[in-house]
Amino acid sequence: MTTSEKKRLSQSDLLRRRADRRAMALPMAGFFAATVSAFAFAPNGGKSTWSVILWLSPIIFVLWCVLAGVKSFRRADEYQQRVQLEAMAVGFAAMMITTTVFLLLEAAPIKVSGVLSSDPGGLAWAVGYAGWMGTIWFRSRAAR
């Protein structure tokens, strides 16, 4: 067996990955469109009903993404579920540590602004996401 044959995915794995991508594509596109429209049409938030609806509309797409993620998790085999849970745990721990550091710095009172937003929430989200995706990448490379 050559190395290229070892790395080939089974037909069921390919079908599952395609189904996962299709299930996530529409809610992610909707989230992006809703977020861009909120920034474009109500940049400062505002007090009108229309601006509140614009700013709350991305939440619908986030919930849709969560539903697609749960379905994807249920379609995965036991090993893939284990890797996904480990990755979520690492991402959650990284986010919690980052948030704790920022809360302690705020209590000090030291002004800390995040890299990705005007407050530390964006950085905490990015650290958690990087921990999650980095663990998945590392674990998937170690399995080969």
PDB file of C-alpha atoms in Angstrom:
ATOM      1  CA  MET A   1       0.000   0.000   0.000  1.00  0.00           C
ATOM      2  CA  THR A   2       1.368   3.397  -0.924  1.00  0.00           C
ATOM      3  CA  THR A   3       1.092   6.473   1.238  1.00  0.00           C
ATOM      4  CA  SER A   4      -1.508   8.058  -1.038  1.00  0.00           C
ATOM      5  CA  GLU A   5      -3.780   5.024  -0.549  1.00  0.00           C
ATOM      6  CA  LYS A   6      -3.436   5.307   3.229  1.00  0.00           C
ATOM      7  CA  LYS A   7      -4.593   8.931   3.217  1.00  0.00           C
ATOM      8  CA  ARG A   8      -7.677   8.309   1.079  1.00  0.00           C
ATOM      9  CA  LEU A   9     -10.981   8.862   2.790  1.00  0.00           C
ATOM     10  CA  SER A  10     -13.777   6.342   2.533  1.00  0.00           C
ATOM     11  CA  GLN A  11     -16.846   7.171   0.480  1.00  0.00           C
ATOM     12  CA  SER A  12     -18.913   7.605   3.658  1.00  0.00           C
ATOM     13  CA  ASP A  13     -16.349  10.059   5.084  1.00  0.00           C
ATOM     14  CA  LEU A  14     -16.430  12.083   1.872  1.00  0.00           C
ATOM     15  CA  LEU A  15     -20.223  12.162   1.861  1.00  0.00           C
ATOM     16  CA  ARG A  16     -20.330  13.183   5.526  1.00  0.00           C
ATOM     17  CA  ARG A  17     -17.835  16.015   4.957  1.00  0.00           C
ATOM     18  CA  ARG A  18     -19.794  17.283   1.965  1.00  0.00           C
ATOM     19  CA  ALA A  19     -23.033  17.171   3.952  1.00  0.00           C
ATOM     20  CA  ASP A  20     -21.366  19.086   6.791  1.00  0.00           C
ATOM     21  CA  ARG A  21     -20.073  21.765   4.420  1.00  0.00           C
ATOM     22  CA  ARG A  22     -23.461  22.138   2.737  1.00  0.00           C
ATOM     23  CA  ALA A  23     -25.226  22.351   6.102  1.00  0.00           C
ATOM     24  CA  MET A  24     -22.883  25.125   7.295  1.00  0.00           C
ATOM     25  CA  ALA A  25     -22.604  27.143   4.066  1.00  0.00           C
ATOM     26  CA  LEU A  26     -26.020  28.806   4.112  1.00  0.00           C
ATOM     27  CA  PRO A  27     -26.083  29.831   7.798  1.00  0.00           C
ATOM     28  CA  MET A  28     -22.518  31.172   7.572  1.00  0.00           C
ATOM     29  CA  ALA A  29     -23.370  33.195   4.466  1.00  0.00           C
ATOM     30  CA  GLY A  30     -26.501  34.468   6.192  1.00  0.00           C
ATOM     31  CA  PHE A  31     -24.548  35.424   9.296  1.00  0.00           C
ATOM     32  CA  PHE A  32     -22.008  37.308   7.207  1.00  0.00           C
ATOM     33  CA  ALA A  33     -24.743  39.135   5.251  1.00  0.00           C
ATOM     34  CA  ALA A  34     -26.705  39.992   8.410  1.00  0.00           C
ATOM     35  CA  THR A  35     -23.611  41.281  10.196  1.00  0.00           C
ATOM     36  CA  VAL A  36     -22.474  43.388   7.238  1.00  0.00           C
ATOM     37  CA  SER A  37     -25.980  44.837   6.834  1.00  0.00           C
ATOM     38  CA  ALA A  38     -26.123  45.702  10.541  1.00  0.00           C
ATOM     39  CA  PHE A  39     -22.816  47.559  10.330  1.00  0.00           C
ATOM     40  CA  ALA A  40     -23.822  49.239   7.064  1.00  0.00           C
ATOM     41  CA  PHE A  41     -27.364  50.336   7.919  1.00  0.00           C
ATOM     42  CA  ALA A  42     -27.141  50.890  11.689  1.00  0.00           C
ATOM     43  CA  PRO A  43     -23.474  51.534  12.487  1.00  0.00           C
ATOM     44  CA  ASN A  44     -24.055  53.087  15.905  1.00  0.00           C
ATOM     45  CA  GLY A  45     -26.759  50.748  17.099  1.00  0.00           C
ATOM     46  CA  GLY A  46     -29.550  53.244  17.370  1.00  0.00           C
ATOM     47  CA  LYS A  47     -32.817  53.194  19.230  1.00  0.00           C
ATOM     48  CA  SER A  48     -35.232  52.396  16.412  1.00  0.00           C
ATOM     49  CA  THR A  49     -36.930  49.039  16.085  1.00  0.00           C
ATOM     50  CA  TRP A  50     -35.328  48.549  12.674  1.00  0.00           C
ATOM     51  CA  SER A  51     -31.781  48.890  14.009  1.00  0.00           C
ATOM     52  CA  VAL A  52     -32.499  46.512  16.904  1.00  0.00           C
ATOM     53  CA  ILE A  53     -33.820  43.935  14.429  1.00  0.00           C
ATOM     54  CA  LEU A  54     -30.724  44.409  12.259  1.00  0.00           C
ATOM     55  CA  TRP A  55     -28.370  43.876  15.182  1.00  0.00           C
ATOM     56  CA  LEU A  56     -30.254  40.854  16.526  1.00  0.00           C
ATOM     57  CA  SER A  57     -30.687  39.123  13.149  1.00  0.00           C
ATOM     58  CA  PRO A  58     -27.215  37.462  13.142  1.00  0.00           C
ATOM     59  CA  ILE A  59     -28.273  35.519  16.256  1.00  0.00           C
ATOM     60  CA  ILE A  60     -30.717  33.505  14.128  1.00  0.00           C
ATOM     61  CA  PHE A  61     -27.859  32.396  11.890  1.00  0.00           C
ATOM     62  CA  VAL A  62     -25.629  31.585  14.875  1.00  0.00           C
ATOM     63  CA  LEU A  63     -28.352  29.308  16.236  1.00  0.00           C
ATOM     64  CA  TRP A  64     -28.706  27.730  12.796  1.00  0.00           C
ATOM     65  CA  CYS A  65     -24.934  27.073  12.799  1.00  0.00           C
ATOM     66  CA  VAL A  66     -25.209  25.456  16.236  1.00  0.00           C
ATOM     67  CA  LEU A  67     -27.965  23.181  14.942  1.00  0.00           C
ATOM     68  CA  ALA A  68     -25.839  22.239  11.902  1.00  0.00           C
ATOM     69  CA  GLY A  69     -22.873  21.559  14.202  1.00  0.00           C
ATOM     70  CA  VAL A  70     -24.950  19.259  16.407  1.00  0.00           C
ATOM     71  CA  LYS A  71     -26.145  17.337  13.349  1.00  0.00           C
ATOM     72  CA  SER A  72     -22.558  17.060  12.110  1.00  0.00           C
ATOM     73  CA  PHE A  73     -21.427  15.797  15.505  1.00  0.00           C
ATOM     74  CA  ARG A  74     -24.126  13.124  15.491  1.00  0.00           C
ATOM     75  CA  ARG A  75     -23.115  11.981  11.990  1.00  0.00           C
ATOM     76  CA  ALA A  76     -19.461  11.545  13.021  1.00  0.00           C
ATOM     77  CA  ASP A  77     -18.015   8.253  14.208  1.00  0.00           C
ATOM     78  CA  GLU A  78     -16.779   7.696  17.772  1.00  0.00           C
ATOM     79  CA  TYR A  79     -13.188   8.761  17.125  1.00  0.00           C
ATOM     80  CA  GLN A  80     -14.202  11.971  15.356  1.00  0.00           C
ATOM     81  CA  GLN A  81     -16.622  12.773  18.176  1.00  0.00           C
ATOM     82  CA  ARG A  82     -13.855  12.257  20.732  1.00  0.00           C
ATOM     83  CA  VAL A  83     -11.468  14.533  18.816  1.00  0.00           C
ATOM     84  CA  GLN A  84     -14.178  17.197  18.493  1.00  0.00           C
ATOM     85  CA  LEU A  85     -14.970  17.091  22.223  1.00  0.00           C
ATOM     86  CA  GLU A  86     -11.275  17.311  23.140  1.00  0.00           C
ATOM     87  CA  ALA A  87     -10.870  20.266  20.784  1.00  0.00           C
ATOM     88  CA  MET A  88     -13.891  22.039  22.275  1.00  0.00           C
ATOM     89  CA  ALA A  89     -12.508  21.466  25.766  1.00  0.00           C
ATOM     90  CA  VAL A  90      -9.121  22.949  24.837  1.00  0.00           C
ATOM     91  CA  GLY A  91     -10.784  25.938  23.132  1.00  0.00           C
ATOM     92  CA  PHE A  92     -13.048  26.499  26.125  1.00  0.00           C
ATOM     93  CA  ALA A  93     -10.119  26.312  28.557  1.00  0.00           C
ATOM     94  CA  ALA A  94      -8.085  28.762  26.462  1.00  0.00           C
ATOM     95  CA  MET A  95     -11.024  31.170  26.329  1.00  0.00           C
ATOM     96  CA  MET A  96     -11.647  30.884  30.079  1.00  0.00           C
ATOM     97  CA  ILE A  97      -7.985  31.541  30.916  1.00  0.00           C
ATOM     98  CA  THR A  98      -7.921  34.572  28.591  1.00  0.00           C
ATOM     99  CA  THR A  99     -11.157  35.917  30.046  1.00  0.00           C
ATOM    100  CA  THR A 100      -9.869  35.431  33.604  1.00  0.00           C
ATOM    101  CA  VAL A 101      -6.683  37.341  32.805  1.00  0.00           C
ATOM    102  CA  PHE A 102      -8.677  40.229  31.308  1.00  0.00           C
ATOM    103  CA  LEU A 103     -11.067  40.312  34.283  1.00  0.00           C
ATOM    104  CA  LEU A 104      -8.140  40.434  36.724  1.00  0.00           C
ATOM    105  CA  LEU A 105      -6.503  43.217  34.705  1.00  0.00           C
ATOM    106  CA  GLU A 106      -9.793  45.139  34.668  1.00  0.00           C
ATOM    107  CA  ALA A 107     -10.126  44.727  38.432  1.00  0.00           C
ATOM    108  CA  ALA A 108      -6.595  46.095  38.861  1.00  0.00           C
ATOM    109  CA  PRO A 109      -7.838  48.672  37.119  1.00  0.00           C
ATOM    110  CA  ILE A 110      -5.646  48.395  34.040  1.00  0.00           C
ATOM    111  CA  LYS A 111      -7.214  49.393  30.738  1.00  0.00           C
ATOM    112  CA  VAL A 112      -6.874  46.518  28.262  1.00  0.00           C
ATOM    113  CA  SER A 113      -8.379  46.561  24.794  1.00  0.00           C
ATOM    114  CA  GLY A 114      -8.632  43.486  22.622  1.00  0.00           C
ATOM    115  CA  VAL A 115      -6.863  43.021  19.329  1.00  0.00           C
ATOM    116  CA  LEU A 116      -9.994  42.112  17.374  1.00  0.00           C
ATOM    117  CA  SER A 117     -12.503  44.517  18.895  1.00  0.00           C
ATOM    118  CA  SER A 118     -12.817  47.531  21.138  1.00  0.00           C
ATOM    119  CA  ASP A 119     -13.027  45.306  24.203  1.00  0.00           C
ATOM    120  CA  PRO A 120     -11.349  42.057  25.319  1.00  0.00           C
ATOM    121  CA  GLY A 121     -14.320  39.926  24.171  1.00  0.00           C
ATOM    122  CA  GLY A 122     -13.013  39.706  20.620  1.00  0.00           C
ATOM    123  CA  LEU A 123      -9.598  38.509  21.729  1.00  0.00           C
ATOM    124  CA  ALA A 124     -11.087  35.970  24.135  1.00  0.00           C
ATOM    125  CA  TRP A 125     -13.262  34.608  21.320  1.00  0.00           C
ATOM    126  CA  ALA A 126     -10.280  34.405  18.963  1.00  0.00           C
ATOM    127  CA  VAL A 127      -8.124  32.573  21.529  1.00  0.00           C
ATOM    128  CA  GLY A 128     -10.895  30.049  22.210  1.00  0.00           C
ATOM    129  CA  TYR A 129     -11.502  29.477  18.516  1.00  0.00           C
ATOM    130  CA  ALA A 130      -7.779  29.124  17.802  1.00  0.00           C
ATOM    131  CA  GLY A 131      -7.465  26.569  20.608  1.00  0.00           C
ATOM    132  CA  TRP A 132     -10.409  24.595  19.254  1.00  0.00           C
ATOM    133  CA  MET A 133      -9.315  24.577  15.611  1.00  0.00           C
ATOM    134  CA  GLY A 134      -5.641  24.098  16.498  1.00  0.00           C
ATOM    135  CA  THR A 135      -6.455  21.003  18.529  1.00  0.00           C
ATOM    136  CA  ILE A 136      -8.537  19.553  15.700  1.00  0.00           C
ATOM    137  CA  TRP A 137      -5.712  20.216  13.253  1.00  0.00           C
ATOM    138  CA  PHE A 138      -3.090  18.708  15.559  1.00  0.00           C
ATOM    139  CA  ARG A 139      -5.160  15.635  16.412  1.00  0.00           C
ATOM    140  CA  SER A 140      -6.081  14.989  12.771  1.00  0.00           C
ATOM    141  CA  ARG A 141      -2.392  15.189  11.758  1.00  0.00           C
ATOM    142  CA  ALA A 142      -1.329  12.886  14.607  1.00  0.00           C
ATOM    143  CA  ALA A 143      -3.872  10.251  13.532  1.00  0.00           C
ATOM    144  CA  ARG A 144      -2.305   9.856  10.090  1.00  0.00           C
TER     145      ARG A 144
END
